[in-house]
């Protein structure tokens, strides 16, 4: 069975600092994908970054990078130079066996 | 291009009433998903579909039924609503496996 875990319910970070949001996963499927989504207070789900299980390099999208450690089954999101607008809920998700499941999320607060 | 449209956006029901939530996508996507989002629980997969005429159970299917008679539509039904089904419901679609999801704006459902 697939499982995805986010162990940080909330985080407070000073503006302009880098942030790492933790995500660990478990699956027996050799082919899977890992995603991060942002949900601001307005409620919409915003796709941030994707990493495939066979990708050799860590994914990057602007200020977002995914620190993929396959042997440790972790897929942490790194946000460089955080901004006030980064304050939101962040969800890690995993695809496999036609399903896509989500972690419980981390609420990130950026402090001015 | 509308993307994923959920109808209705808000609804209040009494215990025991039935209703259907509609999800429509205009991107010709094969895969569609229904989630519920509750505080502290992240998004939990209710049911999903990998193509027209197919449906499958997710993590929390009890109390819900779904149908995918047309490729563009994925309906979520509550036959006898219970207060425990008070939640925000999200629909999502993807074109193929290991692709990022396109989400609707959500339906806020309250069961009294």
PDB file of C-alpha atoms in Angstrom:
ATOM      1  CA  UNK A   1       0.000   0.000   0.000  1.00  0.00           C
ATOM      2  CA  UNK A   2       1.045   3.552  -0.655  1.00  0.00           C
ATOM      3  CA  UNK A   3       1.686   5.937   2.187  1.00  0.00           C
ATOM      4  CA  UNK A   4       2.884   9.496   2.361  1.00  0.00           C
ATOM      5  CA  UNK A   5       3.897  11.331   5.515  1.00  0.00           C
ATOM      6  CA  UNK A   6       4.454  14.982   6.337  1.00  0.00           C
ATOM      7  CA  UNK A   7       5.645  15.281   9.914  1.00  0.00           C
ATOM      8  CA  UNK A   8       5.647  19.072  10.264  1.00  0.00           C
ATOM      9  CA  UNK A   9       2.140  20.381  10.958  1.00  0.00           C
ATOM     10  CA  UNK A  10       3.387  23.982  11.022  1.00  0.00           C
ATOM     11  CA  UNK A  11       6.533  26.012  10.491  1.00  0.00           C
ATOM     12  CA  UNK A  12       7.529  29.610  11.111  1.00  0.00           C
ATOM     13  CA  UNK A  13      10.335  31.017   8.996  1.00  0.00           C
ATOM     14  CA  UNK A  14      11.843  34.467   8.673  1.00  0.00           C
ATOM     15  CA  UNK A  15      11.414  36.165   5.317  1.00  0.00           C
ATOM     16  CA  UNK A  16      14.324  35.627   2.889  1.00  0.00           C
ATOM     17  CA  UNK A  17      15.473  32.468   4.654  1.00  0.00           C
ATOM     18  CA  UNK A  18      15.457  29.084   2.917  1.00  0.00           C
ATOM     19  CA  UNK A  19      12.813  26.568   3.968  1.00  0.00           C
ATOM     20  CA  UNK A  20      12.779  22.782   3.838  1.00  0.00           C
ATOM     21  CA  UNK A  21       9.457  20.971   4.083  1.00  0.00           C
ATOM     22  CA  UNK A  22       9.742  17.270   4.832  1.00  0.00           C
ATOM     23  CA  UNK A  23       7.990  14.454   2.994  1.00  0.00           C
ATOM     24  CA  UNK A  24       8.558  10.715   3.232  1.00  0.00           C
ATOM     25  CA  UNK A  25       6.744   8.060   1.262  1.00  0.00           C
ATOM     26  CA  UNK A  26       6.330   4.336   0.997  1.00  0.00           C
ATOM     27  CA  UNK A  27       5.359   2.284  -2.031  1.00  0.00           C
ATOM     28  CA  UNK A  28       6.174  -1.059  -3.584  1.00  0.00           C
ATOM     29  CA  UNK A  29       5.554   0.273  -7.099  1.00  0.00           C
ATOM     30  CA  UNK A  30       8.875   0.917  -8.931  1.00  0.00           C
ATOM     31  CA  UNK A  31       7.246   3.617 -11.068  1.00  0.00           C
ATOM     32  CA  UNK A  32       5.793   6.562  -9.194  1.00  0.00           C
ATOM     33  CA  UNK A  33       5.741  10.312  -9.153  1.00  0.00           C
ATOM     34  CA  UNK A  34       6.142  12.812  -6.369  1.00  0.00           C
ATOM     35  CA  UNK A  35       4.463  16.217  -6.356  1.00  0.00           C
ATOM     36  CA  UNK A  36       4.250  19.300  -4.224  1.00  0.00           C
ATOM     37  CA  UNK A  37       1.227  21.577  -4.169  1.00  0.00           C
ATOM     38  CA  UNK A  38       0.603  24.902  -2.491  1.00  0.00           C
ATOM     39  CA  UNK A  39      -2.776  25.868  -1.081  1.00  0.00           C
ATOM     40  CA  UNK A  40      -3.079  29.536  -0.108  1.00  0.00           C
ATOM     41  CA  UNK A  41      -5.832  30.759   2.181  1.00  0.00           C
ATOM     42  CA  UNK A  42      -8.041  31.319  -0.868  1.00  0.00           C
ATOM     43  CA  UNK A  43      -8.267  27.538  -1.171  1.00  0.00           C
ATOM     44  CA  UNK A  44      -7.099  26.688  -4.676  1.00  0.00           C
ATOM     45  CA  UNK A  45      -4.517  23.965  -5.264  1.00  0.00           C
ATOM     46  CA  UNK A  46      -1.403  25.176  -7.081  1.00  0.00           C
ATOM     47  CA  UNK A  47       1.051  22.684  -8.577  1.00  0.00           C
ATOM     48  CA  UNK A  48       4.663  23.511  -7.720  1.00  0.00           C
ATOM     49  CA  UNK A  49       7.039  20.737  -8.757  1.00  0.00           C
ATOM     50  CA  UNK A  50       7.236  17.106  -9.893  1.00  0.00           C
ATOM     51  CA  UNK A  51       9.833  14.344  -9.569  1.00  0.00           C
ATOM     52  CA  UNK A  52       9.607  11.008 -11.309  1.00  0.00           C
ATOM     53  CA  UNK A  53      10.952   7.896  -9.608  1.00  0.00           C
ATOM     54  CA  UNK A  54      13.383   7.266 -12.454  1.00  0.00           C
ATOM     55  CA  UNK A  55      14.635  10.835 -12.702  1.00  0.00           C
ATOM     56  CA  UNK A  56      18.320  11.021 -11.871  1.00  0.00           C
ATOM     57  CA  UNK A  57      18.473  14.720 -11.139  1.00  0.00           C
ATOM     58  CA  UNK A  58      16.511  16.652  -8.537  1.00  0.00           C
ATOM     59  CA  UNK A  59      13.687  18.712 -10.008  1.00  0.00           C
ATOM     60  CA  UNK A  60      13.870  22.501  -9.857  1.00  0.00           C
ATOM     61  CA  UNK A  61      11.286  25.162 -10.717  1.00  0.00           C
ATOM     62  CA  UNK A  62      12.412  28.700  -9.993  1.00  0.00           C
ATOM     63  CA  UNK A  63      12.755  29.081  -6.212  1.00  0.00           C
ATOM     64  CA  UNK A  64      11.467  25.539  -5.649  1.00  0.00           C
ATOM     65  CA  UNK A  65      13.591  22.426  -5.684  1.00  0.00           C
ATOM     66  CA  UNK A  66      12.783  18.875  -4.717  1.00  0.00           C
ATOM     67  CA  UNK A  67      15.447  17.049  -2.716  1.00  0.00           C
ATOM     68  CA  UNK A  68      14.807  13.484  -3.852  1.00  0.00           C
ATOM     69  CA  UNK A  69      16.564  10.764  -1.870  1.00  0.00           C
ATOM     70  CA  UNK A  70      15.238   7.521  -3.279  1.00  0.00           C
ATOM     71  CA  UNK A  71      16.985   5.153  -0.881  1.00  0.00           C
ATOM     72  CA  UNK A  72      15.603   7.067   2.101  1.00  0.00           C
ATOM     73  CA  UNK A  73      12.196   7.449   0.404  1.00  0.00           C
ATOM     74  CA  UNK A  74      12.141  11.152   0.994  1.00  0.00           C
ATOM     75  CA  UNK A  75      11.091  14.021  -1.267  1.00  0.00           C
ATOM     76  CA  UNK A  76      11.624  17.249   0.605  1.00  0.00           C
ATOM     77  CA  UNK A  77      10.622  20.603  -0.862  1.00  0.00           C
ATOM     78  CA  UNK A  78      13.174  23.391  -0.596  1.00  0.00           C
ATOM     79  CA  UNK A  79      12.072  26.987  -1.053  1.00  0.00           C
ATOM     80  CA  UNK A  80      14.954  29.381  -1.463  1.00  0.00           C
ATOM     81  CA  UNK A  81      14.736  33.018  -0.334  1.00  0.00           C
ATOM     82  CA  UNK A  82      11.244  32.770   1.144  1.00  0.00           C
ATOM     83  CA  UNK A  83       8.717  35.538   0.566  1.00  0.00           C
ATOM     84  CA  UNK A  84       5.633  36.646   2.479  1.00  0.00           C
ATOM     85  CA  UNK A  85       3.501  35.254  -0.334  1.00  0.00           C
ATOM     86  CA  UNK A  86       4.860  31.774   0.395  1.00  0.00           C
ATOM     87  CA  UNK A  87       2.694  31.603   3.520  1.00  0.00           C
ATOM     88  CA  UNK A  88       0.284  28.760   2.769  1.00  0.00           C
ATOM     89  CA  UNK A  89      -0.432  25.057   3.238  1.00  0.00           C
ATOM     90  CA  UNK A  90       1.929  22.766   1.365  1.00  0.00           C
ATOM     91  CA  UNK A  91       1.027  19.232   0.380  1.00  0.00           C
ATOM     92  CA  UNK A  92       3.242  16.417  -0.775  1.00  0.00           C
ATOM     93  CA  UNK A  93       1.582  13.866  -3.052  1.00  0.00           C
ATOM     94  CA  UNK A  94       2.512  10.590  -4.687  1.00  0.00           C
ATOM     95  CA  UNK A  95       1.168   8.897  -7.799  1.00  0.00           C
ATOM     96  CA  UNK A  96       1.289   5.206  -8.499  1.00  0.00           C
ATOM     97  CA  UNK A  97      -1.022   2.360  -9.451  1.00  0.00           C
ATOM     98  CA  UNK A  98      -3.383   4.965 -10.988  1.00  0.00           C
ATOM     99  CA  UNK A  99      -3.964   6.623  -7.613  1.00  0.00           C
ATOM    100  CA  UNK A 100      -2.670   9.939  -6.318  1.00  0.00           C
ATOM    101  CA  UNK A 101      -2.574  10.321  -2.547  1.00  0.00           C
ATOM    102  CA  UNK A 102      -1.632  13.260  -0.373  1.00  0.00           C
ATOM    103  CA  UNK A 103       0.081  13.899   2.917  1.00  0.00           C
ATOM    104  CA  UNK A 104      -1.615  15.837   5.700  1.00  0.00           C
ATOM    105  CA  UNK A 105       0.205  19.020   4.814  1.00  0.00           C
ATOM    106  CA  UNK A 106       2.468  21.592   6.441  1.00  0.00           C
ATOM    107  CA  UNK A 107       1.279  25.094   7.198  1.00  0.00           C
ATOM    108  CA  UNK A 108       4.107  27.518   6.461  1.00  0.00           C
ATOM    109  CA  UNK A 109       4.156  30.977   7.999  1.00  0.00           C
ATOM    110  CA  UNK A 110       6.665  33.498   6.653  1.00  0.00           C
ATOM    111  CA  UNK A 111       7.482  36.203   9.174  1.00  0.00           C
ATOM    112  CA  UNK A 112       8.400  39.737   8.026  1.00  0.00           C
TER     113      UNK A 112
ATOM    114  CA  UNK B   1     -10.535  27.284 -21.427  1.00  0.00           C
ATOM    115  CA  UNK B   2     -12.422  26.426 -18.225  1.00  0.00           C
ATOM    116  CA  UNK B   3     -10.214  23.504 -17.048  1.00  0.00           C
ATOM    117  CA  UNK B   4     -11.955  21.670 -14.207  1.00  0.00           C
ATOM    118  CA  UNK B   5     -15.340  22.996 -13.086  1.00  0.00           C
ATOM    119  CA  UNK B   6     -17.136  21.855  -9.956  1.00  0.00           C
ATOM    120  CA  UNK B   7     -20.829  22.390  -9.360  1.00  0.00           C
ATOM    121  CA  UNK B   8     -22.130  23.575  -6.921  1.00  0.00           C
ATOM    122  CA  UNK B   9     -19.590  25.686  -5.043  1.00  0.00           C
ATOM    123  CA  UNK B  10     -21.516  25.634  -1.757  1.00  0.00           C
ATOM    124  CA  UNK B  11     -24.347  23.513  -0.408  1.00  0.00           C
ATOM    125  CA  UNK B  12     -26.058  22.911   2.903  1.00  0.00           C
ATOM    126  CA  UNK B  13     -27.899  19.637   3.376  1.00  0.00           C
ATOM    127  CA  UNK B  14     -29.900  18.043   6.134  1.00  0.00           C
ATOM    128  CA  UNK B  15     -28.929  14.625   7.479  1.00  0.00           C
ATOM    129  CA  UNK B  16     -30.395  11.911   5.280  1.00  0.00           C
ATOM    130  CA  UNK B  17     -30.753  14.017   2.139  1.00  0.00           C
ATOM    131  CA  UNK B  18     -29.059  12.990  -1.069  1.00  0.00           C
ATOM    132  CA  UNK B  19     -27.153  15.023  -3.590  1.00  0.00           C
ATOM    133  CA  UNK B  20     -24.743  14.808  -6.495  1.00  0.00           C
ATOM    134  CA  UNK B  21     -21.608  16.837  -7.012  1.00  0.00           C
ATOM    135  CA  UNK B  22     -20.598  17.379 -10.625  1.00  0.00           C
ATOM    136  CA  UNK B  23     -17.074  17.639 -11.930  1.00  0.00           C
ATOM    137  CA  UNK B  24     -16.567  18.596 -15.565  1.00  0.00           C
ATOM    138  CA  UNK B  25     -13.266  18.918 -17.430  1.00  0.00           C
ATOM    139  CA  UNK B  26     -12.701  20.176 -20.964  1.00  0.00           C
ATOM    140  CA  UNK B  27      -9.117  18.968 -21.405  1.00  0.00           C
ATOM    141  CA  UNK B  28      -9.932  15.468 -22.668  1.00  0.00           C
ATOM    142  CA  UNK B  29      -8.242  13.969 -19.618  1.00  0.00           C
ATOM    143  CA  UNK B  30      -8.509  10.258 -18.990  1.00  0.00           C
ATOM    144  CA  UNK B  31      -8.059  10.211 -15.222  1.00  0.00           C
ATOM    145  CA  UNK B  32     -10.350  11.927 -12.746  1.00  0.00           C
ATOM    146  CA  UNK B  33     -10.345  11.991  -8.948  1.00  0.00           C
ATOM    147  CA  UNK B  34     -12.561  13.009  -6.047  1.00  0.00           C
ATOM    148  CA  UNK B  35     -11.007  14.096  -2.729  1.00  0.00           C
ATOM    149  CA  UNK B  36     -12.298  15.429   0.519  1.00  0.00           C
ATOM    150  CA  UNK B  37     -10.315  17.905   2.587  1.00  0.00           C
ATOM    151  CA  UNK B  38     -10.780  18.152   6.331  1.00  0.00           C
ATOM    152  CA  UNK B  39      -8.697  20.213   8.788  1.00  0.00           C
ATOM    153  CA  UNK B  40      -5.528  18.369   9.775  1.00  0.00           C
ATOM    154  CA  UNK B  41      -6.247  15.475   7.400  1.00  0.00           C
ATOM    155  CA  UNK B  42      -4.966  16.754   4.087  1.00  0.00           C
ATOM    156  CA  UNK B  43      -6.740  15.554   0.947  1.00  0.00           C
ATOM    157  CA  UNK B  44      -8.093  12.028   1.102  1.00  0.00           C
ATOM    158  CA  UNK B  45      -8.971  10.132  -2.038  1.00  0.00           C
ATOM    159  CA  UNK B  46     -12.614   9.054  -2.199  1.00  0.00           C
ATOM    160  CA  UNK B  47     -12.964   7.478  -5.654  1.00  0.00           C
ATOM    161  CA  UNK B  48     -11.174   7.774  -8.944  1.00  0.00           C
ATOM    162  CA  UNK B  49     -11.600   6.864 -12.590  1.00  0.00           C
ATOM    163  CA  UNK B  50      -9.034   5.922 -15.229  1.00  0.00           C
ATOM    164  CA  UNK B  51     -11.397   6.341 -18.142  1.00  0.00           C
ATOM    165  CA  UNK B  52     -14.982   6.568 -19.322  1.00  0.00           C
ATOM    166  CA  UNK B  53     -17.110   3.851 -17.768  1.00  0.00           C
ATOM    167  CA  UNK B  54     -14.569   2.924 -15.081  1.00  0.00           C
ATOM    168  CA  UNK B  55     -14.426   3.778 -11.394  1.00  0.00           C
ATOM    169  CA  UNK B  56     -12.404   2.557  -8.440  1.00  0.00           C
ATOM    170  CA  UNK B  57     -12.358   3.037  -4.679  1.00  0.00           C
ATOM    171  CA  UNK B  58      -9.842   5.282  -2.989  1.00  0.00           C
ATOM    172  CA  UNK B  59      -8.898   5.670   0.651  1.00  0.00           C
ATOM    173  CA  UNK B  60     -12.290   6.732   2.057  1.00  0.00           C
ATOM    174  CA  UNK B  61     -15.045   5.461  -0.285  1.00  0.00           C
ATOM    175  CA  UNK B  62     -17.749   4.580   2.254  1.00  0.00           C
ATOM    176  CA  UNK B  63     -20.926   6.611   1.971  1.00  0.00           C
ATOM    177  CA  UNK B  64     -20.146   7.796  -1.575  1.00  0.00           C
ATOM    178  CA  UNK B  65     -20.854   6.552  -5.058  1.00  0.00           C
ATOM    179  CA  UNK B  66     -19.468   7.768  -8.371  1.00  0.00           C
ATOM    180  CA  UNK B  67     -20.183   7.482 -12.050  1.00  0.00           C
ATOM    181  CA  UNK B  68     -18.214   8.295 -15.208  1.00  0.00           C
ATOM    182  CA  UNK B  69     -20.710   7.880 -18.021  1.00  0.00           C
ATOM    183  CA  UNK B  70     -19.002  10.525 -20.153  1.00  0.00           C
ATOM    184  CA  UNK B  71     -15.266  11.115 -20.338  1.00  0.00           C
ATOM    185  CA  UNK B  72     -15.579  14.777 -19.401  1.00  0.00           C
ATOM    186  CA  UNK B  73     -17.811  14.275 -16.341  1.00  0.00           C
ATOM    187  CA  UNK B  74     -17.226  12.596 -12.995  1.00  0.00           C
ATOM    188  CA  UNK B  75     -20.147  12.602 -10.579  1.00  0.00           C
ATOM    189  CA  UNK B  76     -19.920  12.098  -6.826  1.00  0.00           C
ATOM    190  CA  UNK B  77     -23.089  11.048  -5.056  1.00  0.00           C
ATOM    191  CA  UNK B  78     -24.091  11.052  -1.420  1.00  0.00           C
ATOM    192  CA  UNK B  79     -27.101   8.773  -1.035  1.00  0.00           C
ATOM    193  CA  UNK B  80     -27.889   9.607   2.607  1.00  0.00           C
ATOM    194  CA  UNK B  81     -25.811  12.514   3.853  1.00  0.00           C
ATOM    195  CA  UNK B  82     -24.296  12.372   7.340  1.00  0.00           C
ATOM    196  CA  UNK B  83     -22.706  15.172   9.409  1.00  0.00           C
ATOM    197  CA  UNK B  84     -19.358  13.336   9.091  1.00  0.00           C
ATOM    198  CA  UNK B  85     -19.459  14.130   5.373  1.00  0.00           C
ATOM    199  CA  UNK B  86     -19.225  17.854   6.037  1.00  0.00           C
ATOM    200  CA  UNK B  87     -16.095  18.780   4.143  1.00  0.00           C
ATOM    201  CA  UNK B  88     -14.579  20.566   1.187  1.00  0.00           C
ATOM    202  CA  UNK B  89     -14.641  18.342  -1.880  1.00  0.00           C
ATOM    203  CA  UNK B  90     -12.093  18.683  -4.662  1.00  0.00           C
ATOM    204  CA  UNK B  91     -12.149  17.161  -8.090  1.00  0.00           C
ATOM    205  CA  UNK B  92      -8.990  16.767 -10.150  1.00  0.00           C
ATOM    206  CA  UNK B  93      -7.988  15.389 -13.529  1.00  0.00           C
ATOM    207  CA  UNK B  94      -4.830  14.363 -15.360  1.00  0.00           C
ATOM    208  CA  UNK B  95      -4.035  13.373 -18.919  1.00  0.00           C
ATOM    209  CA  UNK B  96      -1.982  10.320 -18.003  1.00  0.00           C
ATOM    210  CA  UNK B  97      -0.161   8.626 -15.172  1.00  0.00           C
ATOM    211  CA  UNK B  98       2.483  10.561 -13.221  1.00  0.00           C
ATOM    212  CA  UNK B  99       1.193  13.904 -14.458  1.00  0.00           C
ATOM    213  CA  UNK B 100       0.344  16.889 -12.195  1.00  0.00           C
ATOM    214  CA  UNK B 101      -3.316  17.251 -11.429  1.00  0.00           C
ATOM    215  CA  UNK B 102      -5.613  20.037 -12.541  1.00  0.00           C
ATOM    216  CA  UNK B 103      -7.944  20.876  -9.669  1.00  0.00           C
ATOM    217  CA  UNK B 104     -11.380  22.392  -9.509  1.00  0.00           C
ATOM    218  CA  UNK B 105     -12.070  25.204  -7.070  1.00  0.00           C
ATOM    219  CA  UNK B 106     -13.766  22.910  -4.572  1.00  0.00           C
ATOM    220  CA  UNK B 107     -17.278  22.424  -3.197  1.00  0.00           C
ATOM    221  CA  UNK B 108     -17.945  23.349   0.399  1.00  0.00           C
ATOM    222  CA  UNK B 109     -20.586  20.971   1.721  1.00  0.00           C
ATOM    223  CA  UNK B 110     -22.212  21.240   5.154  1.00  0.00           C
ATOM    224  CA  UNK B 111     -24.468  18.540   6.539  1.00  0.00           C
ATOM    225  CA  UNK B 112     -26.683  19.622   9.429  1.00  0.00           C
TER     226      UNK B 112
END
